[in-house]
mmCIF file of C-alpha atoms in Angstrom:
data_model
loop_
_atom_site.group_PDB
_atom_site.id
_atom_site.type_symbol
_atom_site.label_atom_id
_atom_site.label_comp_id
_atom_site.label_asym_id
_atom_site.label_seq_id
_atom_site.Cartn_x
_atom_site.Cartn_y
_atom_site.Cartn_z
ATOM 1 C CA MET A 155 -22.720 22.338 22.193
ATOM 2 C CA ALA A 156 -22.520 22.580 18.404
ATOM 3 C CA ILE A 157 -22.552 18.785 18.123
ATOM 4 C CA ALA A 158 -25.608 18.658 20.388
ATOM 5 C CA ILE A 159 -27.555 20.870 17.982
ATOM 6 C CA ALA A 160 -26.273 19.122 14.851
ATOM 7 C CA LYS A 161 -27.098 15.633 16.205
ATOM 8 C CA TRP A 162 -30.268 16.636 18.118
ATOM 9 C CA LEU A 163 -28.768 15.491 21.427
ATOM 10 C CA MET A 164 -30.350 15.964 24.846
ATOM 11 C CA ILE A 165 -28.202 17.839 27.370
ATOM 12 C CA GLN A 166 -28.223 17.325 31.138
ATOM 13 C CA GLN A 167 -25.928 18.426 33.959
ATOM 14 C CA MET A 168 -24.601 16.640 37.029
ATOM 15 C CA ASP A 169 -22.310 17.652 39.874
ATOM 16 C CA VAL A 170 -19.985 15.180 41.610
ATOM 17 C CA LYS A 171 -20.103 15.661 45.381
ATOM 18 C CA GLY A 172 -16.687 15.954 47.033
ATOM 19 C CA ALA A 173 -14.838 15.106 43.818
ATOM 20 C CA TYR A 174 -11.380 15.919 45.151
ATOM 21 C CA LEU A 175 -11.997 13.658 48.145
ATOM 22 C CA ASN A 176 -12.299 10.624 45.848
ATOM 23 C CA GLY A 177 -8.681 10.384 44.700
ATOM 24 C CA THR A 178 -6.214 7.988 46.324
ATOM 25 C CA LEU A 179 -2.777 9.379 47.166
ATOM 26 C CA LYS A 180 0.231 7.598 45.712
ATOM 27 C CA GLU A 181 2.713 9.569 47.827
ATOM 28 C CA ILE A 182 3.226 9.163 51.551
ATOM 29 C CA LEU A 183 1.828 12.321 53.072
ATOM 30 C CA TYR A 184 1.267 13.359 56.685
ATOM 31 C CA MET A 185 -0.476 16.399 58.130
ATOM 32 C CA ARG A 186 -0.932 17.917 61.550
ATOM 33 C CA GLN A 187 -4.326 17.559 63.131
ATOM 34 C CA LEU A 188 -6.570 20.493 62.322
ATOM 35 C CA ASP A 189 -7.490 23.047 64.980
ATOM 36 C CA GLY A 190 -10.723 21.956 66.588
ATOM 37 C CA PHE A 191 -10.062 18.310 65.717
ATOM 38 C CA ALA A 192 -6.782 17.870 67.573
ATOM 39 C CA ASP A 193 -6.886 15.373 70.422
ATOM 40 C CA SER A 194 -3.866 16.889 72.271
ATOM 41 C CA SER A 195 -1.800 13.775 71.556
ATOM 42 C CA GLY A 196 0.577 15.513 69.148
ATOM 43 C CA ARG A 197 -0.072 12.744 66.598
ATOM 44 C CA VAL A 198 -0.185 13.436 62.880
ATOM 45 C CA CYS A 199 -2.545 12.061 60.252
ATOM 46 C CA HIS A 200 -1.351 9.754 57.484
ATOM 47 C CA LEU A 201 -3.401 10.785 54.465
ATOM 48 C CA ILE A 202 -4.750 8.043 52.246
ATOM 49 C CA LYS A 203 -7.271 10.055 50.212
ATOM 50 C CA THR A 204 -6.820 13.436 48.554
ATOM 51 C CA LEU A 205 -8.089 16.664 50.088
ATOM 52 C CA TYR A 206 -9.054 19.991 48.574
ATOM 53 C CA GLY A 207 -5.949 22.167 48.452
ATOM 54 C CA LEU A 208 -3.407 19.427 47.782
ATOM 55 C CA LYS A 209 -1.466 19.800 44.548
ATOM 56 C CA GLN A 210 -2.062 16.123 43.775
ATOM 57 C CA SER A 211 -5.853 16.232 44.231
ATOM 58 C CA GLY A 212 -6.814 17.283 40.700
ATOM 59 C CA ARG A 213 -4.598 14.699 39.050
ATOM 60 C CA GLU A 214 -5.723 11.880 41.340
ATOM 61 C CA TRP A 215 -9.414 12.760 40.928
ATOM 62 C CA ASN A 216 -8.978 12.797 37.151
ATOM 63 C CA THR A 217 -7.245 9.397 37.248
ATOM 64 C CA GLU A 218 -10.055 8.010 39.424
ATOM 65 C CA PHE A 219 -12.784 9.416 37.140
ATOM 66 C CA ASP A 220 -10.993 8.153 34.019
ATOM 67 C CA THR A 221 -10.790 4.611 35.441
ATOM 68 C CA LYS A 222 -14.471 4.638 36.375
ATOM 69 C CA MET A 223 -15.596 5.898 32.959
ATOM 70 C CA ARG A 224 -13.459 3.379 31.057
ATOM 71 C CA LYS A 225 -14.935 0.593 33.206
ATOM 72 C CA HIS A 226 -18.322 1.469 31.666
ATOM 73 C CA GLY A 227 -17.002 1.477 28.093
ATOM 74 C CA TYR A 228 -16.371 5.206 27.639
ATOM 75 C CA LYS A 229 -13.319 6.344 25.716
ATOM 76 C CA CYS A 230 -11.424 9.532 26.438
ATOM 77 C CA LEU A 231 -10.730 11.758 23.443
ATOM 78 C CA ARG A 232 -7.051 12.206 22.676
ATOM 79 C CA ALA A 233 -7.722 15.770 21.514
ATOM 80 C CA ASP A 234 -9.485 16.684 24.784
ATOM 81 C CA PRO A 235 -9.007 14.510 27.883
ATOM 82 C CA CYS A 236 -12.080 16.102 29.495
ATOM 83 C CA ILE A 237 -14.464 14.482 26.999
ATOM 84 C CA TYR A 238 -15.608 10.872 27.130
ATOM 85 C CA THR A 239 -17.663 9.134 24.443
ATOM 86 C CA ARG A 240 -19.442 5.826 24.042
ATOM 87 C CA SER A 241 -21.246 5.057 20.847
ATOM 88 C CA ASN A 242 -22.420 2.361 18.491
ATOM 89 C CA LYS A 243 -24.678 2.339 15.426
ATOM 90 C CA TYR A 244 -27.715 3.248 17.487
ATOM 91 C CA LYS A 245 -26.579 5.267 20.506
ATOM 92 C CA ILE A 246 -24.413 8.301 21.231
ATOM 93 C CA ALA A 247 -23.275 9.193 24.743
ATOM 94 C CA ILE A 248 -20.893 12.061 25.543
ATOM 95 C CA VAL A 249 -19.715 13.177 28.978
ATOM 96 C CA THR A 250 -17.684 16.334 29.510
ATOM 97 C CA ILE A 251 -16.051 17.145 32.838
ATOM 98 C CA TRP A 252 -14.713 20.365 34.392
ATOM 99 C CA VAL A 253 -13.359 19.462 37.855
ATOM 100 C CA ASP A 254 -16.635 18.189 39.358
ATOM 101 C CA ASN A 255 -19.136 19.580 36.838
ATOM 102 C CA LEU A 256 -20.452 17.191 34.205
ATOM 103 C CA LEU A 257 -22.405 17.879 31.029
ATOM 104 C CA LEU A 258 -24.073 14.810 29.560
ATOM 105 C CA PHE A 259 -25.140 14.522 25.922
ATOM 106 C CA ALA A 260 -27.344 11.690 24.638
ATOM 107 C CA ASP A 261 -29.457 10.923 21.605
ATOM 108 C CA SER A 262 -32.405 9.565 23.605
ATOM 109 C CA ALA A 263 -33.962 9.579 27.060
ATOM 110 C CA GLU A 264 -32.916 5.924 27.402
ATOM 111 C CA SER A 265 -29.260 6.753 26.624
ATOM 112 C CA MET A 266 -29.366 9.661 29.093
ATOM 113 C CA LYS A 267 -30.689 7.364 31.859
ATOM 114 C CA GLU A 268 -27.881 4.914 31.052
ATOM 115 C CA ILE A 269 -25.182 7.620 31.322
ATOM 116 C CA LYS A 270 -26.588 8.830 34.645
ATOM 117 C CA ARG A 271 -26.805 5.268 35.971
ATOM 118 C CA ASP A 272 -23.174 4.613 34.985
ATOM 119 C CA ILE A 273 -21.995 7.744 36.793
ATOM 120 C CA ARG A 274 -24.203 7.218 39.879
ATOM 121 C CA THR A 275 -22.845 3.692 40.367
ATOM 122 C CA GLU A 276 -19.357 5.203 40.668
ATOM 123 C CA CYS A 277 -19.823 8.611 42.340
ATOM 124 C CA GLU A 278 -22.212 10.435 44.605
ATOM 125 C CA THR A 279 -23.801 13.078 42.399
ATOM 126 C CA THR A 280 -26.451 15.757 42.216
ATOM 127 C CA ASP A 281 -28.625 15.605 39.112
ATOM 128 C CA MET A 282 -29.054 19.214 38.036
ATOM 129 C CA GLY A 283 -31.288 18.497 35.031
ATOM 130 C CA LYS A 284 -31.192 20.799 32.040
ATOM 131 C CA PRO A 285 -28.116 23.035 32.313
ATOM 132 C CA THR A 286 -28.556 26.775 32.754
ATOM 133 C CA LYS A 287 -25.032 27.624 33.920
ATOM 134 C CA ILE A 288 -21.712 25.768 34.069
ATOM 135 C CA VAL A 289 -18.276 27.165 34.937
ATOM 136 C CA GLY A 290 -19.504 30.743 34.570
ATOM 137 C CA ILE A 291 -21.156 30.185 31.187
ATOM 138 C CA GLU A 292 -24.908 30.743 31.007
ATOM 139 C CA ILE A 293 -26.767 28.345 28.708
ATOM 140 C CA THR A 294 -30.167 28.924 27.082
ATOM 141 C CA GLN A 295 -31.774 26.165 25.029
ATOM 142 C CA SER A 296 -34.662 26.135 22.599
ATOM 143 C CA PRO A 297 -35.594 23.324 20.184
ATOM 144 C CA ASN A 298 -33.223 24.411 17.394
ATOM 145 C CA GLN A 299 -30.751 26.614 19.208
ATOM 146 C CA ILE A 300 -28.327 26.785 22.103
ATOM 147 C CA SER A 301 -27.071 30.170 23.229
ATOM 148 C CA ILE A 302 -24.126 30.649 25.547
ATOM 149 C CA THR A 303 -23.025 33.861 27.202
ATOM 150 C CA GLN A 304 -20.847 35.097 30.032
ATOM 151 C CA LYS A 305 -22.858 38.259 30.643
ATOM 152 C CA GLN A 306 -22.928 37.852 34.457
ATOM 153 C CA SER A 307 -19.177 37.188 34.628
ATOM 154 C CA ILE A 308 -18.437 40.220 32.451
ATOM 155 C CA GLN A 309 -20.781 42.387 34.559
ATOM 156 C CA LYS A 310 -18.947 41.331 37.753
ATOM 157 C CA ILE A 311 -15.588 42.238 36.185
ATOM 158 C CA LEU A 312 -16.929 45.632 35.103
ATOM 159 C CA GLU A 313 -18.294 46.280 38.611
ATOM 160 C CA ARG A 314 -14.992 45.289 40.221
ATOM 161 C CA GLN A 315 -13.145 47.679 37.922
ATOM 162 C CA GLY A 316 -15.622 50.523 38.530
ATOM 163 C CA LEU A 317 -16.873 50.394 34.937
ATOM 164 C CA ALA A 318 -20.424 49.108 35.486
ATOM 165 C CA ASP A 319 -21.969 52.337 34.195
ATOM 166 C CA ALA A 320 -19.591 52.752 31.248
ATOM 167 C CA SER A 321 -21.110 53.014 27.788
ATOM 168 C CA PRO A 322 -19.636 51.019 24.913
ATOM 169 C CA SER A 323 -18.444 53.040 21.967
ATOM 170 C CA GLN A 324 -20.275 52.626 18.699
ATOM 171 C CA ASP A 325 -17.062 51.343 17.067
ATOM 172 C CA ALA A 326 -16.762 48.536 19.644
ATOM 173 C CA THR A 327 -20.188 47.139 18.756
ATOM 174 C CA ARG A 328 -19.143 46.374 15.167
ATOM 175 C CA PHE A 329 -16.801 43.562 16.214
#
C-alpha cells in the first residue's frame, strides 16, 4: 500500500473463483462417495484435482498460480512469495495474493487492463474493482492517502468477549 501511494499506482481487487479446485494432485488419493451423491455401488473416487479441506490444496493451488503468473512474465519476490511483479522502464505491475484474493497495482489504466487480462486468461475471476476490504482489513482511498483499519474485526472480537461496551482508559490512547 505504501508503494502504491509513493508511485501513484492504481489499486484494484479480484477474487479467484474456486481457487482450491484448480490444483492438480501429485499423490494418489481416493475418497468415498459423498452422502447424497453415492450411487450405491460402493465405488470410491480417484481424485485428480484438489478439494477444499485437503492438506495439499493450498500448496497445489499456489504452485498452479505461480506457473500461470510466470507464463505471463511475472516474477515472484524472494522476500514474499505472495507478491508478483512485472516491470520495465515504462510500466509497473504488481499482484499480491492471499489464498484466492488478489490486489492488483498498476501505474496506468492500460497496465491494469493488461494485468486483469493475464489473470482472466488463466483463472475464472470476479472483478471487484476498487478494494474496500480484503482479508479483514478495511481500505479507504483518497487521491493522496490510503487508510487501512481492522475496526470491524476488533469490534467482533470485543463483542465475542463481552467487552463491546468497555471504555478504553486514557493511558491506552497514548500508544
